[in-house]
């Protein structure tokens, strides 16, 4: 038991990841607004569909705004609640907009004491027939949105694009982190083999690389499923997807190289050298090249990742333990593979 505490810890952390990551609800949010376009100078009634919302429960104090920028917003003059996830908000749009553009994008903000506040960026586009900035500025006097309520209880952030798929953050991303850590361990074992020639270090490198490739494949699969729900296709030929696939293929070639030689010593030395160069190629493929071009993937090509909406403090309580849990599981799997290979070599040596 004394030598297996880290295995128990890994299992407990993964149980925590699954239970909390899948059962904690998302914060209330706005799923859809209709219509999405309106003309200045007219009154428009928006049909607003919520998610995990409690419009009826907080109907007496519910408020809504169309927000143009940090200082200008328009509050709804009438709100009709039809259900916990459905309401109608009416806005009297001024005749002119305070900008030198024919079309402006407005975010919708809802607030009530039960759900707190939620926002849908670019919820509606308002067009004007002619420009009159001076008149528009008089009609849109600077007025901030004040007195917003905060939601209570433990919950994960609601993203209109991600919705429930945001929970994949605890599986897809930690698997990649675990893969990198495990590949780093394989590099250390390969370097130790090149230094002292001990067979045990070569077997360690093989076992760790096998688990790392498995984690990489799982990362690709979970990423493809996530891409289907957010980008509309399992594989969009995004630069991050392509580079990740190339990285996994490079490591799969490690096993092809090993099988190309019958001499165990030559096989082990060439594979050890290849393993070091494979890890050196992993860093630019995953972290450098995707940042040099546009990418749909968060954290690359100017697309922010790990922001307050993607990974808030509540999600960090699950995300970082998940990295530790998946990594410990991977090390445990590699240890089992190592023992299996050692037993095979002992049996083969006794049969000679």
Short mmCIF file of C-alpha atoms in Angstrom, two decimals:
data_model
loop_
_atom_site.label_atom_id
_atom_site.label_comp_id
_atom_site.label_asym_id
_atom_site.label_seq_id
_atom_site.Cartn_x
_atom_site.Cartn_y
_atom_site.Cartn_z
CA UNK A 1 0.00 0.00 0.00
CA UNK A 2 2.91 2.30 0.80
CA UNK A 3 4.26 2.05 -2.75
CA UNK A 4 0.89 2.39 -4.45
CA UNK A 5 -0.41 5.64 -2.94
CA UNK A 6 0.07 7.54 -6.20
CA UNK A 7 -2.07 5.02 -8.07
CA UNK A 8 -4.88 5.41 -5.56
CA UNK A 9 -4.48 9.18 -5.80
CA UNK A 10 -4.73 9.03 -9.60
CA UNK A 11 -7.91 6.95 -9.48
CA UNK A 12 -9.51 9.24 -6.89
CA UNK A 13 -8.65 12.33 -8.91
CA UNK A 14 -10.16 10.84 -12.08
CA UNK A 15 -13.31 9.86 -10.18
CA UNK A 16 -13.51 13.43 -8.95
CA UNK A 17 -12.98 14.70 -12.51
CA UNK A 18 -15.79 12.56 -13.91
CA UNK A 19 -18.28 13.22 -11.13
CA UNK A 20 -17.74 16.95 -10.73
CA UNK A 21 -16.97 17.60 -14.38
CA UNK A 22 -20.14 15.93 -15.61
CA UNK A 23 -22.61 16.72 -12.81
CA UNK A 24 -21.99 20.38 -11.94
CA UNK A 25 -24.50 22.45 -13.95
CA UNK A 26 -23.71 25.26 -16.35
CA UNK A 27 -24.56 28.85 -15.48
CA UNK A 28 -27.79 30.26 -16.98
CA UNK A 29 -27.28 31.64 -20.46
CA UNK A 30 -28.97 32.87 -23.62
CA UNK A 31 -29.33 30.31 -26.38
CA UNK A 32 -31.06 32.28 -29.11
CA UNK A 33 -32.58 35.66 -29.93
CA UNK A 34 -35.10 36.31 -32.69
CA UNK A 35 -35.25 38.41 -34.79
CA UNK A 36 -31.52 39.05 -35.22
CA UNK A 37 -31.97 42.22 -37.31
CA UNK A 38 -33.96 45.42 -36.81
CA UNK A 39 -34.16 48.99 -38.13
CA UNK A 40 -33.42 52.13 -36.13
CA UNK A 41 -36.45 54.24 -35.20
CA UNK A 42 -38.75 51.26 -34.72
CA UNK A 43 -39.91 49.17 -31.81
CA UNK A 44 -38.72 45.56 -31.82
CA UNK A 45 -39.81 42.65 -29.67
CA UNK A 46 -37.16 39.97 -29.17
CA UNK A 47 -37.97 36.36 -28.47
CA UNK A 48 -35.28 35.24 -26.02
CA UNK A 49 -34.61 31.57 -25.26
CA UNK A 50 -32.62 30.84 -22.13
CA UNK A 51 -30.59 27.86 -20.91
CA UNK A 52 -30.75 26.65 -17.29
CA UNK A 53 -32.63 29.89 -16.69
CA UNK A 54 -35.43 30.70 -14.21
CA UNK A 55 -37.31 33.52 -15.90
CA UNK A 56 -40.60 32.77 -14.12
CA UNK A 57 -39.01 32.57 -10.70
CA UNK A 58 -37.29 35.92 -11.14
CA UNK A 59 -39.88 37.55 -13.40
CA UNK A 60 -40.66 40.46 -11.03
CA UNK A 61 -37.10 41.79 -11.16
CA UNK A 62 -35.89 40.68 -14.57
CA UNK A 63 -34.20 43.32 -16.73
CA UNK A 64 -32.79 43.37 -20.25
CA UNK A 65 -30.48 45.67 -22.23
CA UNK A 66 -29.16 45.98 -25.74
CA UNK A 67 -25.54 47.01 -25.29
CA UNK A 68 -23.71 48.95 -28.01
CA UNK A 69 -20.43 49.63 -26.23
CA UNK A 70 -19.05 50.13 -22.73
CA UNK A 71 -21.03 53.33 -22.13
CA UNK A 72 -24.11 53.12 -24.36
CA UNK A 73 -26.99 50.71 -23.87
CA UNK A 74 -30.76 50.61 -24.21
CA UNK A 75 -32.99 49.06 -21.54
CA UNK A 76 -36.12 47.14 -22.50
CA UNK A 77 -39.33 49.04 -21.87
CA UNK A 78 -41.40 45.87 -21.51
CA UNK A 79 -40.62 42.23 -20.65
CA UNK A 80 -43.16 39.43 -20.94
CA UNK A 81 -42.15 36.10 -19.39
CA UNK A 82 -43.70 33.01 -20.99
CA UNK A 83 -41.72 30.26 -19.28
CA UNK A 84 -38.57 29.46 -17.36
CA UNK A 85 -36.58 29.49 -20.62
CA UNK A 86 -38.66 31.89 -22.73
CA UNK A 87 -39.41 35.60 -22.58
CA UNK A 88 -40.18 38.54 -24.87
CA UNK A 89 -38.33 41.83 -24.48
CA UNK A 90 -39.48 44.99 -26.29
CA UNK A 91 -37.07 47.80 -27.17
CA UNK A 92 -37.87 51.22 -28.65
CA UNK A 93 -34.87 51.83 -30.90
CA UNK A 94 -33.82 55.48 -31.39
CA UNK A 95 -33.98 56.85 -34.94
CA UNK A 96 -30.22 57.30 -35.26
CA UNK A 97 -27.15 55.45 -34.02
CA UNK A 98 -24.19 57.27 -32.42
CA UNK A 99 -21.68 55.78 -34.89
CA UNK A 100 -20.51 56.48 -38.41
CA UNK A 101 -21.73 53.15 -39.74
CA UNK A 102 -24.98 51.99 -41.28
CA UNK A 103 -25.10 48.78 -39.19
CA UNK A 104 -24.23 48.23 -35.52
CA UNK A 105 -23.91 45.02 -33.51
CA UNK A 106 -25.66 44.85 -30.13
CA UNK A 107 -25.13 42.40 -27.29
CA UNK A 108 -28.13 41.30 -25.22
CA UNK A 109 -27.77 41.32 -21.44
CA UNK A 110 -30.32 39.72 -19.10
CA UNK A 111 -30.36 40.06 -15.33
CA UNK A 112 -32.49 38.72 -12.50
CA UNK A 113 -31.79 37.89 -8.83
CA UNK A 114 -32.17 34.12 -9.37
CA UNK A 115 -29.90 33.56 -12.38
CA UNK A 116 -27.61 36.54 -12.09
CA UNK A 117 -26.62 38.19 -15.36
CA UNK A 118 -25.94 36.57 -18.73
CA UNK A 119 -24.89 37.96 -22.09
CA UNK A 120 -25.19 36.98 -25.75
CA UNK A 121 -22.61 38.85 -27.86
CA UNK A 122 -23.76 40.15 -31.26
CA UNK A 123 -27.32 39.14 -30.46
CA UNK A 124 -28.85 41.65 -32.89
CA UNK A 125 -27.79 43.95 -35.72
CA UNK A 126 -29.49 47.33 -36.05
CA UNK A 127 -29.35 49.24 -39.35
CA UNK A 128 -30.07 52.92 -40.04
CA UNK A 129 -31.04 54.47 -43.37
CA UNK A 130 -28.95 57.60 -42.96
CA UNK A 131 -26.11 58.77 -40.73
CA UNK A 132 -26.57 61.48 -38.13
CA UNK A 133 -23.92 60.93 -35.49
CA UNK A 134 -24.62 64.13 -33.57
CA UNK A 135 -28.32 63.35 -33.24
CA UNK A 136 -27.50 59.74 -32.43
CA UNK A 137 -25.19 60.80 -29.60
CA UNK A 138 -27.95 62.95 -28.14
CA UNK A 139 -30.39 60.04 -28.31
CA UNK A 140 -27.84 57.55 -26.92
CA UNK A 141 -26.61 59.32 -23.83
CA UNK A 142 -23.83 57.49 -22.00
CA UNK A 143 -25.36 55.25 -19.36
CA UNK A 144 -23.71 52.20 -17.84
CA UNK A 145 -25.48 49.01 -16.84
CA UNK A 146 -25.58 48.91 -13.05
CA UNK A 147 -26.90 46.73 -10.27
CA UNK A 148 -26.25 43.39 -11.97
CA UNK A 149 -26.70 40.27 -9.85
CA UNK A 150 -24.19 37.45 -9.53
CA UNK A 151 -25.25 33.82 -9.78
CA UNK A 152 -24.74 31.76 -6.63
CA UNK A 153 -23.62 28.18 -6.19
CA UNK A 154 -20.99 26.16 -8.02
CA UNK A 155 -21.46 26.20 -11.78
CA UNK A 156 -19.43 26.20 -14.99
CA UNK A 157 -19.54 29.10 -17.48
CA UNK A 158 -22.07 29.03 -20.30
CA UNK A 159 -20.68 29.67 -23.78
CA UNK A 160 -23.22 30.01 -26.59
CA UNK A 161 -21.03 28.07 -29.01
CA UNK A 162 -19.78 25.40 -26.61
CA UNK A 163 -22.82 24.84 -24.36
CA UNK A 164 -22.49 21.44 -22.61
CA UNK A 165 -19.46 20.48 -24.71
CA UNK A 166 -17.35 22.78 -22.52
CA UNK A 167 -17.05 19.76 -20.21
CA UNK A 168 -14.70 18.22 -22.77
CA UNK A 169 -12.12 20.64 -21.36
CA UNK A 170 -11.53 18.07 -18.60
CA UNK A 171 -10.75 15.27 -21.04
CA UNK A 172 -9.43 16.57 -24.37
CA UNK A 173 -6.93 19.11 -23.02
CA UNK A 174 -5.63 17.11 -19.99
CA UNK A 175 -5.02 14.12 -22.28
CA UNK A 176 -2.69 16.28 -24.39
CA UNK A 177 -0.94 17.62 -21.29
CA UNK A 178 -0.56 14.07 -20.01
CA UNK A 179 0.79 12.97 -23.40
CA UNK A 180 3.48 15.65 -23.38
CA UNK A 181 4.56 14.81 -19.82
CA UNK A 182 4.70 11.09 -20.64
CA UNK A 183 6.67 11.73 -23.85
CA UNK A 184 9.10 13.80 -21.78
CA UNK A 185 9.57 10.80 -19.50
CA UNK A 186 10.23 8.65 -22.57
CA UNK A 187 12.91 11.12 -23.72
CA UNK A 188 14.61 10.93 -20.32
CA UNK A 189 14.60 7.12 -20.47
CA UNK A 190 16.01 7.16 -24.03
CA UNK A 191 18.78 9.55 -22.98
CA UNK A 192 19.64 7.33 -20.01
CA UNK A 193 19.84 4.32 -22.31
CA UNK A 194 22.22 6.13 -24.67
CA UNK A 195 24.38 7.03 -21.67
CA UNK A 196 24.60 3.66 -19.89
CA UNK A 197 23.16 1.10 -22.35
CA UNK A 198 20.95 -0.55 -19.73
CA UNK A 199 18.09 -2.50 -21.29
CA UNK A 200 15.62 -1.42 -18.60
CA UNK A 201 15.77 2.19 -19.79
CA UNK A 202 14.99 1.19 -23.37
CA UNK A 203 11.97 -0.83 -22.21
CA UNK A 204 10.83 2.17 -20.14
CA UNK A 205 11.07 4.42 -23.18
CA UNK A 206 9.00 1.99 -25.26
CA UNK A 207 6.30 1.64 -22.59
CA UNK A 208 6.02 5.39 -22.05
CA UNK A 209 5.92 6.10 -25.78
CA UNK A 210 3.15 3.55 -26.28
CA UNK A 211 1.01 5.19 -23.60
CA UNK A 212 1.84 8.64 -24.97
CA UNK A 213 0.65 7.64 -28.45
CA UNK A 214 -2.55 6.22 -26.94
CA UNK A 215 -3.20 9.52 -25.15
CA UNK A 216 -2.45 11.38 -28.38
CA UNK A 217 -4.99 9.30 -30.30
CA UNK A 218 -7.58 9.84 -27.56
CA UNK A 219 -6.82 13.55 -27.74
CA UNK A 220 -7.42 13.55 -31.49
CA UNK A 221 -10.70 11.65 -31.12
CA UNK A 222 -12.06 13.87 -28.33
CA UNK A 223 -10.91 16.92 -30.29
CA UNK A 224 -12.68 15.73 -33.44
CA UNK A 225 -15.92 15.16 -31.51
CA UNK A 226 -15.61 18.63 -29.99
CA UNK A 227 -14.93 20.14 -33.42
CA UNK A 228 -18.10 18.52 -34.80
CA UNK A 229 -20.22 20.25 -32.15
CA UNK A 230 -18.52 23.65 -32.40
CA UNK A 231 -17.10 23.95 -35.94
CA UNK A 232 -19.62 21.73 -37.75
CA UNK A 233 -17.20 19.01 -38.92
CA UNK A 234 -15.07 16.34 -37.31
CA UNK A 235 -12.03 17.46 -39.28
CA UNK A 236 -11.79 21.02 -40.59
CA UNK A 237 -8.12 20.82 -41.68
CA UNK A 238 -7.37 23.43 -39.06
CA UNK A 239 -3.65 23.98 -38.57
CA UNK A 240 -3.77 22.76 -34.94
CA UNK A 241 -5.61 19.60 -35.98
CA UNK A 242 -3.13 18.95 -38.79
CA UNK A 243 -0.03 19.55 -36.66
CA UNK A 244 -1.40 17.37 -33.86
CA UNK A 245 -1.99 14.52 -36.31
CA UNK A 246 1.52 14.93 -37.73
CA UNK A 247 2.99 14.82 -34.21
CA UNK A 248 1.19 11.56 -33.41
CA UNK A 249 2.25 10.04 -36.76
CA UNK A 250 5.88 10.93 -36.02
CA UNK A 251 5.68 9.01 -32.77
CA UNK A 252 3.93 6.08 -34.43
CA UNK A 253 6.89 5.91 -36.83
CA UNK A 254 9.03 5.21 -33.73
CA UNK A 255 7.58 1.69 -33.59
CA UNK A 256 8.02 1.19 -37.34
CA UNK A 257 11.69 2.08 -36.91
CA UNK A 258 12.14 -0.40 -34.09
CA UNK A 259 10.56 -3.22 -36.07
CA UNK A 260 12.93 -2.56 -38.99
CA UNK A 261 15.95 -4.03 -37.15
CA UNK A 262 16.50 -7.52 -35.79
CA UNK A 263 19.54 -6.59 -33.73
CA UNK A 264 18.20 -5.49 -30.36
CA UNK A 265 21.10 -3.19 -29.51
CA UNK A 266 20.97 -1.38 -32.86
CA UNK A 267 17.17 -1.22 -32.61
CA UNK A 268 17.33 0.32 -29.16
CA UNK A 269 20.03 2.90 -29.94
CA UNK A 270 18.44 4.17 -33.15
CA UNK A 271 15.02 4.26 -31.51
CA UNK A 272 16.43 6.22 -28.55
CA UNK A 273 17.95 8.83 -30.85
CA UNK A 274 14.72 9.03 -32.86
CA UNK A 275 12.69 9.46 -29.65
CA UNK A 276 14.73 12.50 -28.66
CA UNK A 277 14.29 14.15 -32.06
CA UNK A 278 10.57 13.28 -32.09
CA UNK A 279 10.05 15.18 -28.84
CA UNK A 280 12.09 18.10 -30.20
CA UNK A 281 9.69 18.21 -33.19
CA UNK A 282 6.64 17.97 -30.91
CA UNK A 283 7.10 21.44 -29.41
CA UNK A 284 7.09 23.49 -32.65
CA UNK A 285 4.31 21.34 -34.14
CA UNK A 286 1.94 21.92 -31.22
CA UNK A 287 2.95 25.31 -29.86
CA UNK A 288 4.82 27.31 -32.50
CA UNK A 289 3.42 26.63 -35.98
CA UNK A 290 -0.28 27.00 -34.97
CA UNK A 291 0.51 30.46 -33.54
CA UNK A 292 2.03 31.64 -36.82
CA UNK A 293 -1.20 31.34 -38.79
CA UNK A 294 -4.95 31.75 -38.34
CA UNK A 295 -6.63 28.94 -36.46
CA UNK A 296 -10.08 28.09 -35.17
CA UNK A 297 -8.51 26.42 -32.17
CA UNK A 298 -8.43 28.50 -28.94
CA UNK A 299 -4.98 29.73 -28.00
CA UNK A 300 -3.70 29.96 -31.56
CA UNK A 301 -3.72 32.45 -34.42
CA UNK A 302 -4.99 35.26 -32.22
CA UNK A 303 -7.88 33.12 -30.94
CA UNK A 304 -7.65 33.39 -27.14
CA UNK A 305 -7.68 30.30 -24.96
CA UNK A 306 -8.03 29.75 -21.22
CA UNK A 307 -9.85 33.06 -20.83
CA UNK A 308 -12.38 33.86 -18.17
CA UNK A 309 -15.21 32.47 -20.29
CA UNK A 310 -13.31 29.31 -21.29
CA UNK A 311 -11.70 28.46 -17.98
CA UNK A 312 -12.95 30.30 -14.91
CA UNK A 313 -11.94 29.59 -11.30
CA UNK A 314 -14.60 26.91 -10.92
CA UNK A 315 -13.36 25.03 -13.97
CA UNK A 316 -9.76 25.28 -12.78
CA UNK A 317 -10.81 23.28 -9.70
CA UNK A 318 -11.42 20.34 -12.06
CA UNK A 319 -9.09 21.08 -14.97
CA UNK A 320 -5.74 21.05 -13.13
CA UNK A 321 -6.54 17.94 -11.06
CA UNK A 322 -7.59 16.25 -14.32
CA UNK A 323 -4.10 16.81 -15.75
CA UNK A 324 -2.57 15.17 -12.68
CA UNK A 325 -5.07 12.30 -12.75
CA UNK A 326 -4.62 11.46 -16.44
CA UNK A 327 -0.83 11.70 -16.12
CA UNK A 328 -0.75 9.35 -13.12
CA UNK A 329 -2.98 6.91 -14.99
CA UNK A 330 -0.60 7.04 -17.95
CA UNK A 331 2.43 6.36 -15.76
CA UNK A 332 0.60 3.43 -14.17
CA UNK A 333 -0.23 1.99 -17.59
CA UNK A 334 3.40 2.38 -18.67
CA UNK A 335 4.56 0.63 -15.50
CA UNK A 336 2.27 -2.33 -16.23
CA UNK A 337 3.59 -2.49 -19.79
CA UNK A 338 7.16 -2.37 -18.49
CA UNK A 339 6.57 -5.29 -16.14
CA UNK A 340 4.91 -7.25 -18.93
CA UNK A 341 7.90 -6.78 -21.23
CA UNK A 342 10.31 -7.73 -18.46
CA UNK A 343 8.39 -10.95 -17.83
CA UNK A 344 8.44 -11.76 -21.55
CA UNK A 345 12.22 -11.34 -21.68
CA UNK A 346 12.67 -13.52 -18.56
CA UNK A 347 10.53 -16.26 -20.11
CA UNK A 348 12.38 -16.01 -23.42
CA UNK A 349 15.76 -16.17 -21.62
CA UNK A 350 14.73 -19.32 -19.66
CA UNK A 351 13.51 -21.02 -22.86
CA UNK A 352 16.86 -20.53 -24.62
#
